[in-house]
Structures are given as structure tokens and as C-alpha cells.
Amino acid sequence: MTGWSKLCCFAVLLPGVVFAQFPATRLDGVFPPGGLPGTTVEVVISGTDLDDVDQLLFSQEGFQVARKLAEVTPFDEGPQPVLNTFLVTIPGVPAGNYEVRCQGKY
């Protein structure tokens, strides 16, 4: 055996050695699935590992996205974002299918 293969076998045989990886964000759904050009639509996303998603990215330029903020209560230090909810302003684009992706912690 070469020195490298001895090292590999040794690492595999060590008890308690664990390999980990970060979760991957997966966007499964967007509701509502569309809207009229020139309007602002409240969009709720669903999926797995959507921790701290703060941005939606569209395949077409011109979409404006803002996080929906909850009303301030006496216990908040300021406006708090509503979980997985965005306000999307649809530009004057032709009717069609456009891709959307989310960006967050993962």
C-alpha cells in the first residue's frame, strides 16, 4: 500500500468520524403563480431550508421585490419581515413563464 491509501483506510476506520454538509435551499412553490403586468402581488414561497431567505431573483429583468414587513408592536425594535412573504411588482413584460429563485442563508 502506498502512504496515501494507508491514510485513507485509517480515516475510514476511525470511529466517530462524521462528514457533514450544509443544507441546500429548495424552492418548491410560489403562490400566487402569476399576476398582471404593472401590479404588485403579495407572494408566499414554500420549500425546504428557506432559512433567512431575503431575496427573490427572476429570469427577466425589471421585477421589483421587497420583503413584506409586519406592523410594529410595542415589543419590536422596528419593522420585522414576514416569514417567506414578498411584495413583487411585475414589470410590463409579455405574458409567459419566468423563472424565480430565492437567496438566503443556504
Coordinates of C-alpha atoms in Angstrom, one line a residue:
M1 CA 0.0 0.0 0.0
T2 CA 1.1 3.5 -0.7
G3 CA 1.2 6.1 2.0
W4 CA -2.0 7.7 0.7
S5 CA -4.0 4.5 0.7
K6 CA -2.9 3.8 4.2
L7 CA -4.1 7.2 5.3
C8 CA -7.5 6.8 3.5
C9 CA -8.1 3.4 5.1
F10 CA -7.1 4.8 8.5
A11 CA -9.6 7.7 8.2
V12 CA -12.4 5.4 7.2
L13 CA -11.8 3.1 10.1
L14 CA -11.8 5.8 12.8
P15 CA -14.9 5.5 15.0
G16 CA -16.9 8.7 15.3
V17 CA -15.7 10.4 12.2
V18 CA -18.6 12.2 10.7
F19 CA -18.8 14.2 7.4
A20 CA -21.4 16.9 7.2
Q21 CA -22.6 19.4 4.6
F22 CA -24.8 22.4 4.7
P23 CA -28.4 22.0 3.8
A24 CA -29.5 23.2 0.4
T25 CA -32.3 25.6 -0.1
R26 CA -35.1 24.2 -2.2
L27 CA -37.9 26.4 -3.6
D28 CA -40.9 24.2 -4.2
G29 CA -43.7 26.6 -4.7
V30 CA -44.7 30.2 -5.3
F31 CA -48.3 31.4 -4.6
P32 CA -49.9 33.0 -6.4
P33 CA -48.1 31.6 -9.5
G34 CA -48.6 34.8 -11.5
G35 CA -50.1 38.3 -11.8
L36 CA -50.9 41.1 -14.2
P37 CA -48.1 43.4 -15.6
G38 CA -47.9 46.7 -13.7
T39 CA -49.4 45.3 -10.5
T40 CA -47.9 44.5 -7.1
V41 CA -48.6 41.0 -5.8
E42 CA -48.0 39.5 -2.4
V43 CA -46.1 36.3 -3.0
V44 CA -45.6 33.5 -0.5
I45 CA -42.9 30.9 -1.1
S46 CA -42.6 27.4 0.2
G47 CA -39.9 24.8 0.2
T48 CA -37.2 23.3 2.4
D49 CA -34.4 25.0 4.3
L50 CA -35.7 28.5 3.5
D51 CA -33.8 30.0 6.5
D52 CA -33.3 33.7 6.2
V53 CA -34.5 34.0 2.6
D54 CA -34.3 37.7 1.9
Q55 CA -34.3 37.9 -1.9
L56 CA -36.2 36.6 -5.0
L57 CA -34.3 36.6 -8.3
F58 CA -36.2 36.5 -11.6
S59 CA -35.0 35.3 -15.0
Q60 CA -36.4 38.5 -16.6
E61 CA -35.1 42.0 -15.6
G62 CA -37.5 44.6 -14.2
F63 CA -39.2 42.6 -11.4
Q64 CA -39.0 44.6 -8.2
V65 CA -39.0 42.6 -5.0
A66 CA -39.4 43.8 -1.4
R67 CA -39.9 41.8 1.8
K68 CA -43.3 42.2 3.4
L69 CA -43.0 43.8 6.8
A70 CA -45.3 43.2 9.7
E71 CA -46.8 46.0 11.7
V72 CA -44.6 47.2 14.5
T73 CA -45.7 46.2 18.0
P74 CA -44.5 47.6 21.3
F75 CA -42.2 44.6 21.7
D76 CA -40.4 45.1 18.4
E77 CA -37.4 47.3 17.9
G78 CA -38.6 48.1 14.3
P79 CA -40.5 46.6 11.4
Q80 CA -40.0 42.8 11.3
P81 CA -40.1 40.8 8.0
V82 CA -43.0 38.4 7.5
L83 CA -41.6 34.9 7.0
N84 CA -41.3 33.8 3.3
T85 CA -43.6 36.6 2.1
F86 CA -42.6 39.2 -0.5
L87 CA -44.2 42.1 -2.4
V88 CA -43.4 41.6 -6.1
T89 CA -44.1 44.4 -8.7
I90 CA -44.4 42.9 -12.1
P91 CA -43.0 45.0 -15.0
G92 CA -44.6 45.4 -18.4
V93 CA -43.4 42.1 -19.8
P94 CA -45.2 39.8 -22.3
A95 CA -47.3 37.0 -20.9
G96 CA -45.2 33.9 -20.3
N97 CA -43.3 31.7 -17.9
Y98 CA -40.5 33.3 -15.9
E99 CA -38.1 31.5 -13.5
V100 CA -37.7 32.6 -9.9
R101 CA -35.0 31.7 -7.4
C102 CA -34.6 32.6 -3.8
Q103 CA -31.5 33.7 -2.0
G104 CA -30.8 33.3 1.7
K105 CA -28.6 31.7 4.3
Y106 CA -28.2 28.4 2.4

